PDB file of C-alpha atoms in Angstrom:
ATOM      1  CA  SER A   1      10.592 -11.270 -15.065  1.00 50.00           C
ATOM      2  CA  LEU A   2       7.783 -12.174 -17.498  1.00 56.00           C
ATOM      3  CA  THR A   3       6.772 -15.066 -15.201  1.00 56.00           C
ATOM      4  CA  ILE A   4       6.534 -12.649 -12.268  1.00 55.00           C
ATOM      5  CA  VAL A   5       4.361 -10.189 -14.258  1.00 61.00           C
ATOM      6  CA  ILE A   6       2.034 -13.050 -15.383  1.00 58.00           C
ATOM      7  CA  ILE A   7       1.570 -14.280 -11.806  1.00 58.00           C
ATOM      8  CA  ILE A   8       0.719 -10.749 -10.609  1.00 60.00           C
ATOM      9  CA  VAL A   9      -1.807 -10.174 -13.421  1.00 63.00           C
ATOM     10  CA  ASP A  10      -3.246 -13.606 -12.925  1.00 58.00           C
ATOM     11  CA  ASN A  11      -3.934 -13.048  -9.270  1.00 59.00           C
ATOM     12  CA  ALA A  12      -5.212  -9.495  -9.790  1.00 61.00           C
ATOM     13  CA  ILE A  13      -7.757 -10.679 -12.326  1.00 58.00           C
ATOM     14  CA  LEU A  14      -8.842 -13.639 -10.003  1.00 55.00           C
ATOM     15  CA  ILE A  15      -9.394 -11.172  -7.145  1.00 55.00           C
ATOM     16  CA  MET A  16     -11.496  -8.809  -9.233  1.00 57.00           C
ATOM     17  CA  ASN A  17     -13.556 -11.728 -10.571  1.00 55.00           C
ATOM     18  CA  ALA A  18     -13.712 -13.902  -7.483  1.00 51.00           C
ATOM     19  CA  ASP A  19     -17.426 -14.646  -7.911  1.00 56.00           C
ATOM     20  CA  ASN A  20     -17.114 -15.623 -11.540  1.00 57.00           C
ATOM     21  CA  GLU A  21     -16.803 -19.389 -11.708  1.00 57.00           C
ATOM     22  CA  GLU A  22     -15.666 -19.367 -15.408  1.00 58.00           C
ATOM     23  CA  THR A  23     -12.876 -16.895 -14.646  1.00 53.00           C
ATOM     24  CA  ARG A  24     -11.731 -19.012 -11.662  1.00 55.00           C
ATOM     25  CA  ASN A  25     -11.409 -21.958 -13.930  1.00 58.00           C
ATOM     26  CA  ILE A  26      -9.906 -20.392 -17.074  1.00 61.00           C
ATOM     27  CA  PHE A  27      -7.081 -18.365 -15.543  1.00 59.00           C
ATOM     28  CA  PRO A  28      -5.514 -21.177 -13.472  1.00 62.00           C
ATOM     29  CA  LEU A  29      -5.661 -23.327 -16.639  1.00 66.00           C
ATOM     30  CA  ALA A  30      -4.018 -20.501 -18.724  1.00 67.00           C
ATOM     31  CA  PHE A  31      -1.302 -20.175 -16.011  1.00 67.00           C
ATOM     32  CA  ALA A  32      -0.675 -23.875 -16.021  1.00 69.00           C
ATOM     33  CA  VAL A  33      -0.336 -23.872 -19.805  1.00 73.00           C
ATOM     34  CA  TYR A  34       2.126 -21.000 -19.727  1.00 71.00           C
ATOM     35  CA  TYR A  35       4.114 -22.726 -16.957  1.00 72.00           C
ATOM     36  CA  PHE A  36       4.265 -25.955 -18.900  1.00 76.00           C
ATOM     37  CA  ALA A  37       5.358 -24.101 -22.075  1.00 78.00           C
ATOM     38  CA  GLU A  38       8.083 -22.277 -20.091  1.00 74.00           C
ATOM     39  CA  LEU A  39       9.325 -25.655 -18.766  1.00 75.00           C
ATOM     40  CA  VAL A  40       9.473 -27.125 -22.271  1.00 80.00           C
ATOM     41  CA  LEU A  41      11.388 -24.103 -23.600  1.00 80.00           C
ATOM     42  CA  ARG A  42      13.899 -24.452 -20.769  1.00 75.00           C
ATOM     43  CA  LEU A  43      14.368 -28.145 -21.551  1.00 78.00           C
ATOM     44  CA  LEU A  44      14.960 -27.438 -25.240  1.00 82.00           C
ATOM     45  CA  SER A  45      17.369 -24.681 -24.533  1.00 80.00           C
ATOM     46  CA  LYS A  46      19.432 -26.290 -21.833  1.00 75.00           C
ATOM     47  CA  HIS A  47      19.240 -29.912 -22.963  1.00 71.00           C
ATOM     48  CA  LYS A  48      21.341 -31.960 -20.522  1.00 73.00           C
ATOM     49  CA  ARG A  49      21.943 -29.012 -18.216  1.00 75.00           C
ATOM     50  CA  PHE A  50      18.217 -28.923 -17.464  1.00 72.00           C
ATOM     51  CA  PHE A  51      18.570 -32.156 -15.495  1.00 73.00           C
ATOM     52  CA  ASN A  52      21.518 -30.797 -13.461  1.00 75.00           C
ATOM     53  CA  ASN A  53      19.244 -28.283 -11.650  1.00 70.00           C
ATOM     54  CA  MET A  54      17.185 -29.641  -8.722  1.00 68.00           C
ATOM     55  CA  TRP A  55      14.468 -27.018  -9.247  1.00 65.00           C
ATOM     56  CA  SER A  56      13.838 -28.375 -12.740  1.00 71.00           C
ATOM     57  CA  TYR A  57      12.630 -31.588 -11.035  1.00 73.00           C
ATOM     58  CA  VAL A  58      10.463 -29.540  -8.701  1.00 70.00           C
ATOM     59  CA  ASP A  59       8.859 -27.651 -11.607  1.00 70.00           C
ATOM     60  CA  SER A  60       8.316 -30.854 -13.489  1.00 74.00           C
ATOM     61  CA  GLY A  61       6.690 -32.458 -10.456  1.00 74.00           C
ATOM     62  CA  ILE A  62       4.277 -29.583 -10.016  1.00 71.00           C
ATOM     63  CA  ILE A  63       3.252 -29.703 -13.704  1.00 71.00           C
ATOM     64  CA  LEU A  64       2.834 -33.484 -13.485  1.00 73.00           C
ATOM     65  CA  ILE A  65       0.627 -33.184 -10.458  1.00 70.00           C
ATOM     66  CA  ASN A  66      -1.408 -30.526 -12.180  1.00 68.00           C
ATOM     67  CA  LEU A  67      -1.904 -32.683 -15.301  1.00 67.00           C
ATOM     68  CA  MET A  68      -2.840 -35.735 -13.215  1.00 68.00           C
ATOM     69  CA  ALA A  69      -5.432 -33.654 -11.302  1.00 63.00           C
ATOM     70  CA  ARG A  70      -6.989 -32.426 -14.514  1.00 61.00           C
ATOM     71  CA  ILE A  71      -6.892 -35.479 -16.785  1.00 62.00           C
ATOM     72  CA  ILE A  72      -6.662 -38.634 -14.616  1.00 54.00           C
ATOM     73  CA  VAL A  73      -8.211 -37.864 -11.212  1.00 49.00           C
ATOM     74  CA  LYS A  74     -10.592 -35.194 -12.384  1.00 52.00           C
ATOM     75  CA  LEU A  75      -9.866 -33.048  -9.330  1.00 50.00           C
ATOM     76  CA  ASN A  76      -9.958 -29.276  -9.006  1.00 51.00           C
ATOM     77  CA  PRO A  77      -6.316 -28.409  -9.914  1.00 48.00           C
ATOM     78  CA  ASN A  78      -6.328 -24.860  -8.418  1.00 51.00           C
ATOM     79  CA  PRO A  79      -4.693 -25.934  -5.109  1.00 48.00           C
ATOM     80  CA  PHE A  80      -1.965 -27.666  -7.151  1.00 47.00           C
ATOM     81  CA  SER A  81      -1.484 -24.616  -9.301  1.00 52.00           C
ATOM     82  CA  SER A  82      -0.857 -22.494  -6.281  1.00 54.00           C
ATOM     83  CA  LEU A  83       2.257 -24.610  -5.575  1.00 54.00           C
ATOM     84  CA  CYS A  84       3.876 -22.664  -8.443  1.00 55.00           C
ATOM     85  CA  TYR A  85       3.716 -19.408  -6.574  1.00 55.00           C
ATOM     86  CA  PRO A  86       6.404 -19.997  -3.945  1.00 57.00           C
ATOM     87  CA  LEU A  87       8.724 -20.614  -6.870  1.00 57.00           C
ATOM     88  CA  ILE A  88       8.548 -16.831  -7.544  1.00 57.00           C
ATOM     89  CA  ILE A  89      11.201 -16.474  -4.893  1.00 57.00           C
ATOM     90  CA  LEU A  90      13.612 -18.419  -7.036  1.00 59.00           C
ATOM     91  CA  ARG A  91      12.919 -16.088  -9.937  1.00 58.00           C
ATOM     92  CA  LEU A  92      13.495 -13.054  -7.744  1.00 59.00           C
ATOM     93  CA  THR A  93      16.955 -14.318  -6.631  1.00 59.00           C
ATOM     94  CA  LYS A  94      18.153 -13.747 -10.203  1.00 60.00           C
ATOM     95  CA  ILE A  95      17.704  -9.960  -9.676  1.00 64.00           C
ATOM     96  CA  LYS A  96      20.646  -8.646  -7.620  1.00 66.00           C
ATOM     97  CA  PRO A  97      18.756  -6.305  -5.181  1.00 68.00           C
ATOM     98  CA  PHE A  98      16.195  -9.031  -4.431  1.00 68.00           C
ATOM     99  CA  ARG A  99      18.976 -11.582  -4.103  1.00 68.00           C
ATOM    100  CA  LEU A 100      20.662  -9.393  -1.501  1.00 70.00           C
ATOM    101  CA  ILE A 101      17.463  -8.919   0.494  1.00 70.00           C
ATOM    102  CA  ILE A 102      16.518 -12.639   0.484  1.00 69.00           C
ATOM    103  CA  SER A 103      20.082 -13.650   1.470  1.00 72.00           C
ATOM    104  CA  LYS A 104      20.061 -11.196   4.356  1.00 71.00           C
ATOM    105  CA  ILE A 105      16.688 -12.455   5.573  1.00 71.00           C
ATOM    106  CA  PHE A 106      17.957 -16.088   5.472  1.00 71.00           C
ATOM    107  CA  SER A 107      21.173 -15.142   7.246  1.00 73.00           C
ATOM    108  CA  SER A 108      19.190 -13.366   9.967  1.00 73.00           C
ATOM    109  CA  MET A 109      16.974 -16.416  10.787  1.00 76.00           C
ATOM    110  CA  LYS A 110      18.700 -17.157  14.074  1.00 78.00           C
ATOM    111  CA  ASP A 111      18.327 -13.624  15.407  1.00 76.00           C
ATOM    112  CA  LEU A 112      14.767 -13.400  14.102  1.00 77.00           C
ATOM    113  CA  PHE A 113      13.896 -16.736  15.817  1.00 82.00           C
ATOM    114  CA  GLU A 114      15.327 -15.529  19.114  1.00 80.00           C
ATOM    115  CA  SER A 115      13.254 -12.331  18.811  1.00 80.00           C
ATOM    116  CA  PHE A 116      10.161 -14.313  17.950  1.00 83.00           C
ATOM    117  CA  LEU A 117      10.641 -16.460  21.066  1.00 86.00           C
ATOM    118  CA  ILE A 118      10.579 -13.303  23.190  1.00 85.00           C
ATOM    119  CA  LEU A 119       7.397 -12.243  21.396  1.00 85.00           C
ATOM    120  CA  PHE A 120       5.812 -15.650  21.822  1.00 90.00           C
ATOM    121  CA  TYR A 121       6.672 -15.612  25.608  1.00 90.00           C
ATOM    122  CA  PHE A 122       4.698 -12.355  26.079  1.00 91.00           C
ATOM    123  CA  TRP A 123       1.781 -13.779  23.894  1.00 92.00           C
ATOM    124  CA  THR A 124       1.696 -16.798  26.225  1.00 94.00           C
ATOM    125  CA  LEU A 125       1.833 -14.587  29.342  1.00 94.00           C
ATOM    126  CA  PHE A 126      -0.982 -12.336  28.211  1.00 94.00           C
ATOM    127  CA  ALA A 127      -2.979 -15.415  26.993  1.00 94.00           C
ATOM    128  CA  LEU A 128      -2.807 -16.979  30.479  1.00 94.00           C
ATOM    129  CA  MET A 129      -3.855 -13.633  32.072  1.00 94.00           C
ATOM    130  CA  ALA A 130      -6.795 -13.417  29.722  1.00 94.00           C
ATOM    131  CA  LYS A 131      -7.916 -16.949  30.378  1.00 93.00           C
ATOM    132  CA  GLU A 132      -7.933 -16.314  34.144  1.00 93.00           C
ATOM    133  CA  LEU A 133      -9.726 -12.988  33.783  1.00 92.00           C
ATOM    134  CA  PHE A 134     -12.319 -13.650  31.080  1.00 93.00           C
ATOM    135  CA  GLN A 135     -12.908 -17.391  30.957  1.00 91.00           C
ATOM    136  CA  GLY A 136     -16.631 -18.146  30.492  1.00 89.00           C
ATOM    137  CA  LEU A 137     -17.733 -14.573  30.615  1.00 91.00           C
ATOM    138  CA  LEU A 138     -18.345 -13.984  26.913  1.00 90.00           C
ATOM    139  CA  SER A 139     -21.342 -16.347  26.910  1.00 89.00           C
ATOM    140  CA  TYR A 140     -23.503 -14.202  29.296  1.00 90.00           C
ATOM    141  CA  ARG A 141     -26.302 -12.233  27.611  1.00 89.00           C
ATOM    142  CA  CYS A 142     -29.390 -10.355  28.807  1.00 90.00           C
ATOM    143  CA  MET A 143     -32.390 -12.678  28.538  1.00 88.00           C
ATOM    144  CA  ASP A 144     -36.105 -12.017  28.845  1.00 85.00           C
ATOM    145  CA  ALA A 145     -37.097 -13.557  32.206  1.00 81.00           C
ATOM    146  CA  SER A 146     -40.539 -14.596  30.957  1.00 81.00           C
ATOM    147  CA  THR A 147     -39.877 -15.879  27.405  1.00 81.00           C
ATOM    148  CA  GLY A 148     -36.181 -16.911  27.621  1.00 78.00           C
ATOM    149  CA  LYS A 149     -35.334 -14.926  24.521  1.00 84.00           C
ATOM    150  CA  PRO A 150     -32.025 -13.025  24.512  1.00 83.00           C
ATOM    151  CA  LEU A 151     -32.208  -9.249  24.210  1.00 83.00           C
ATOM    152  CA  ARG A 152     -30.903  -7.903  20.851  1.00 79.00           C
ATOM    153  CA  ASP A 153     -28.565  -4.900  21.112  1.00 73.00           C
ATOM    154  CA  LEU A 154     -28.135  -3.285  17.701  1.00 60.00           C
ATOM    155  CA  ARG A 155     -25.264  -1.205  19.027  1.00 65.00           C
ATOM    156  CA  ASN A 156     -23.139  -4.290  19.606  1.00 62.00           C
ATOM    157  CA  GLY A 157     -23.864  -6.534  16.604  1.00 63.00           C
ATOM    158  CA  GLY A 158     -27.157  -7.770  18.113  1.00 71.00           C
ATOM    159  CA  GLU A 159     -25.446  -9.183  21.204  1.00 80.00           C
ATOM    160  CA  SER A 160     -26.470  -7.929  24.730  1.00 86.00           C
ATOM    161  CA  PHE A 161     -23.484  -8.789  26.775  1.00 88.00           C
ATOM    162  CA  CYS A 162     -23.838  -8.422  30.475  1.00 89.00           C
ATOM    163  CA  GLY A 163     -22.129  -9.140  33.819  1.00 89.00           C
ATOM    164  CA  ASN A 164     -20.470  -5.842  34.626  1.00 89.00           C
ATOM    165  CA  LEU A 165     -23.186  -4.153  32.610  1.00 87.00           C
ATOM    166  CA  LYS A 166     -26.631  -4.512  34.141  1.00 87.00           C
ATOM    167  CA  CYS A 167     -29.575  -5.678  32.049  1.00 86.00           C
ATOM    168  CA  THR A 168     -32.609  -3.513  31.518  1.00 83.00           C
ATOM    169  CA  GLU A 169     -35.751  -4.116  33.613  1.00 83.00           C
ATOM    170  CA  GLY A 170     -37.498  -7.360  32.851  1.00 83.00           C
ATOM    171  CA  TYR A 171     -34.305  -9.027  31.636  1.00 88.00           C
ATOM    172  CA  ILE A 172     -31.849 -11.181  33.594  1.00 89.00           C
ATOM    173  CA  CYS A 173     -28.125 -11.921  32.935  1.00 90.00           C
ATOM    174  CA  ALA A 174     -27.951 -15.601  31.917  1.00 89.00           C
ATOM    175  CA  ASN A 175     -25.349 -17.939  30.500  1.00 88.00           C
ATOM    176  CA  LEU A 176     -26.433 -18.875  27.000  1.00 84.00           C
ATOM    177  CA  LEU A 177     -23.540 -21.357  26.576  1.00 80.00           C
ATOM    178  CA  SER A 178     -22.479 -19.724  23.257  1.00 83.00           C
ATOM    179  CA  ASN A 179     -19.648 -17.386  22.507  1.00 87.00           C
ATOM    180  CA  PRO A 180     -19.689 -14.482  20.027  1.00 86.00           C
ATOM    181  CA  ASP A 181     -18.707 -14.880  16.374  1.00 84.00           C
ATOM    182  CA  LYS A 182     -20.109 -18.479  16.196  1.00 82.00           C
ATOM    183  CA  GLY A 183     -17.882 -19.535  19.121  1.00 85.00           C
ATOM    184  CA  LEU A 184     -14.642 -18.251  17.595  1.00 86.00           C
ATOM    185  CA  THR A 185     -14.188 -15.326  20.011  1.00 89.00           C
ATOM    186  CA  THR A 186     -13.558 -16.937  23.471  1.00 90.00           C
ATOM    187  CA  PHE A 187     -11.171 -17.096  26.288  1.00 93.00           C
ATOM    188  CA  ASP A 188     -12.444 -20.420  27.590  1.00 91.00           C
ATOM    189  CA  ASN A 189      -9.078 -22.291  26.917  1.00 92.00           C
ATOM    190  CA  PHE A 190      -5.494 -21.395  26.499  1.00 93.00           C
ATOM    191  CA  PHE A 191      -5.329 -21.923  22.759  1.00 93.00           C
ATOM    192  CA  SER A 192      -8.387 -19.650  22.138  1.00 92.00           C
ATOM    193  CA  SER A 193      -6.930 -17.033  24.446  1.00 94.00           C
ATOM    194  CA  LEU A 194      -3.598 -17.135  22.551  1.00 93.00           C
ATOM    195  CA  ILE A 195      -5.547 -16.544  19.269  1.00 92.00           C
ATOM    196  CA  GLN A 196      -7.317 -13.543  20.797  1.00 93.00           C
ATOM    197  CA  VAL A 197      -4.066 -12.132  22.110  1.00 93.00           C
ATOM    198  CA  PHE A 198      -2.566 -12.480  18.640  1.00 91.00           C
ATOM    199  CA  ARG A 199      -5.599 -10.729  17.217  1.00 90.00           C
ATOM    200  CA  ILE A 200      -5.210  -7.809  19.725  1.00 91.00           C
ATOM    201  CA  SER A 201      -1.473  -7.472  19.113  1.00 89.00           C
ATOM    202  CA  THR A 202      -2.189  -7.149  15.378  1.00 86.00           C
ATOM    203  CA  LEU A 203      -4.839  -4.466  16.130  1.00 86.00           C
ATOM    204  CA  ASP A 204      -7.512  -6.558  14.346  1.00 83.00           C
ATOM    205  CA  ASP A 205     -10.799  -5.124  15.599  1.00 84.00           C
ATOM    206  CA  TRP A 206      -9.411  -5.169  19.130  1.00 88.00           C
ATOM    207  CA  SER A 207     -11.704  -2.301  20.281  1.00 88.00           C
ATOM    208  CA  LYS A 208     -14.752  -4.589  19.752  1.00 88.00           C
ATOM    209  CA  LEU A 209     -13.215  -7.282  21.925  1.00 90.00           C
ATOM    210  CA  MET A 210     -12.380  -4.699  24.585  1.00 92.00           C
ATOM    211  CA  ASN A 211     -15.948  -3.433  24.561  1.00 90.00           C
ATOM    212  CA  ILE A 212     -17.289  -6.918  25.098  1.00 90.00           C
ATOM    213  CA  THR A 213     -14.927  -7.620  28.065  1.00 92.00           C
ATOM    214  CA  GLN A 214     -15.838  -4.231  29.558  1.00 91.00           C
ATOM    215  CA  ARG A 215     -19.478  -5.187  29.451  1.00 90.00           C
ATOM    216  CA  THR A 216     -18.824  -8.650  30.964  1.00 91.00           C
ATOM    217  CA  TYR A 217     -15.962  -8.071  33.351  1.00 92.00           C
ATOM    218  CA  SER A 218     -14.876  -4.517  34.323  1.00 91.00           C
ATOM    219  CA  ASN A 219     -14.693  -1.013  32.935  1.00 91.00           C
ATOM    220  CA  TYR A 220     -10.946  -1.053  33.735  1.00 92.00           C
ATOM    221  CA  VAL A 221      -9.937  -3.886  31.365  1.00 93.00           C
ATOM    222  CA  TRP A 222      -8.707  -1.129  28.968  1.00 93.00           C
ATOM    223  CA  ILE A 223      -5.491  -1.243  31.059  1.00 94.00           C
ATOM    224  CA  TYR A 224      -4.929  -4.886  29.973  1.00 94.00           C
ATOM    225  CA  TYR A 225      -5.451  -4.000  26.301  1.00 94.00           C
ATOM    226  CA  VAL A 226      -3.215  -0.872  26.359  1.00 92.00           C
ATOM    227  CA  VAL A 227      -0.373  -2.769  28.002  1.00 93.00           C
ATOM    228  CA  LEU A 228      -0.734  -5.728  25.645  1.00 92.00           C
ATOM    229  CA  ILE A 229      -0.617  -3.428  22.568  1.00 91.00           C
ATOM    230  CA  LEU A 230       2.277  -1.464  23.926  1.00 89.00           C
ATOM    231  CA  VAL A 231       4.396  -4.586  24.620  1.00 88.00           C
ATOM    232  CA  CYS A 232       3.404  -7.015  21.856  1.00 86.00           C
ATOM    233  CA  ASN A 233       2.585  -4.656  18.993  1.00 83.00           C
ATOM    234  CA  ILE A 234       4.770  -1.552  19.408  1.00 82.00           C
ATOM    235  CA  LEU A 235       7.873  -2.755  21.302  1.00 81.00           C
ATOM    236  CA  LEU A 236       8.348  -6.372  20.154  1.00 77.00           C
ATOM    237  CA  ASN A 237       7.206  -5.923  16.567  1.00 74.00           C
ATOM    238  CA  ASN A 238       9.637  -3.083  16.278  1.00 80.00           C
ATOM    239  CA  LEU A 239      12.325  -5.295  17.806  1.00 79.00           C
ATOM    240  CA  LEU A 240      11.852  -7.756  14.913  1.00 75.00           C
ATOM    241  CA  LEU A 241      12.077  -4.906  12.403  1.00 76.00           C
ATOM    242  CA  GLY A 242      15.125  -3.609  14.183  1.00 77.00           C
ATOM    243  CA  VAL A 243      16.855  -6.987  13.925  1.00 75.00           C
ATOM    244  CA  LEU A 244      16.233  -7.024  10.141  1.00 72.00           C
ATOM    245  CA  LYS A 245      17.450  -3.374   9.776  1.00 74.00           C
ATOM    246  CA  VAL A 246      20.716  -4.058  11.684  1.00 74.00           C
ATOM    247  CA  ILE A 247      21.521  -7.206   9.728  1.00 70.00           C
ATOM    248  CA  TYR A 248      20.619  -5.587   6.396  1.00 66.00           C
ATOM    249  CA  SER A 249      22.811  -2.523   7.211  1.00 70.00           C
ATOM    250  CA  GLU A 250      25.794  -4.917   7.714  1.00 64.00           C
TER     251      GLU A 250
END
């Protein structure tokens, strides 16, 4: 329990002082020292039984890697310190309510996997639809016909998308060969479309993406977004939660 509290406090302080380089270095070191001390105390208290537990070797390996990163290789050990965090699950299993929850989750993996396959099938279906509908359209902007400079639209993050939306007088709708958000927001290939579908299904700024496709494709694309959210967010996500609830109630 003390280990769990220290992990939580450690992460909370790091988040609050994310811009402080000294804090970012001191607290991972303090956590590593505590973890090493806890490992030594377990070794002294259990003696030979310490080596009968597989996770003792895992803990020792993480501490060894951390020490090698700090002393021998002179690397930043923070990524290696983060390896300790998944072991919090092992500590939680010692508490009966958490042990019950974790065991139920592991026992329901087969049903959860089948539910996820259904969800992934619909993600794939909507990604293919989006690729066919919006491929190449997000690179079109209003451009000054005489200077070639794109029109800046402060209402839409500085981007003046066009296609379905007509440009103002003196500007033409041209392909600038660049997608919004430094090329991350695009439907030009299946993988990118799948990422955007996942983004919409999690309701992550989906209205901005809908606004862009309305400007470049059609005013009626809201139908696509509403159906996608209904199917992938409301119905199928609740299906996953329902599977967990049924198995946990058993």
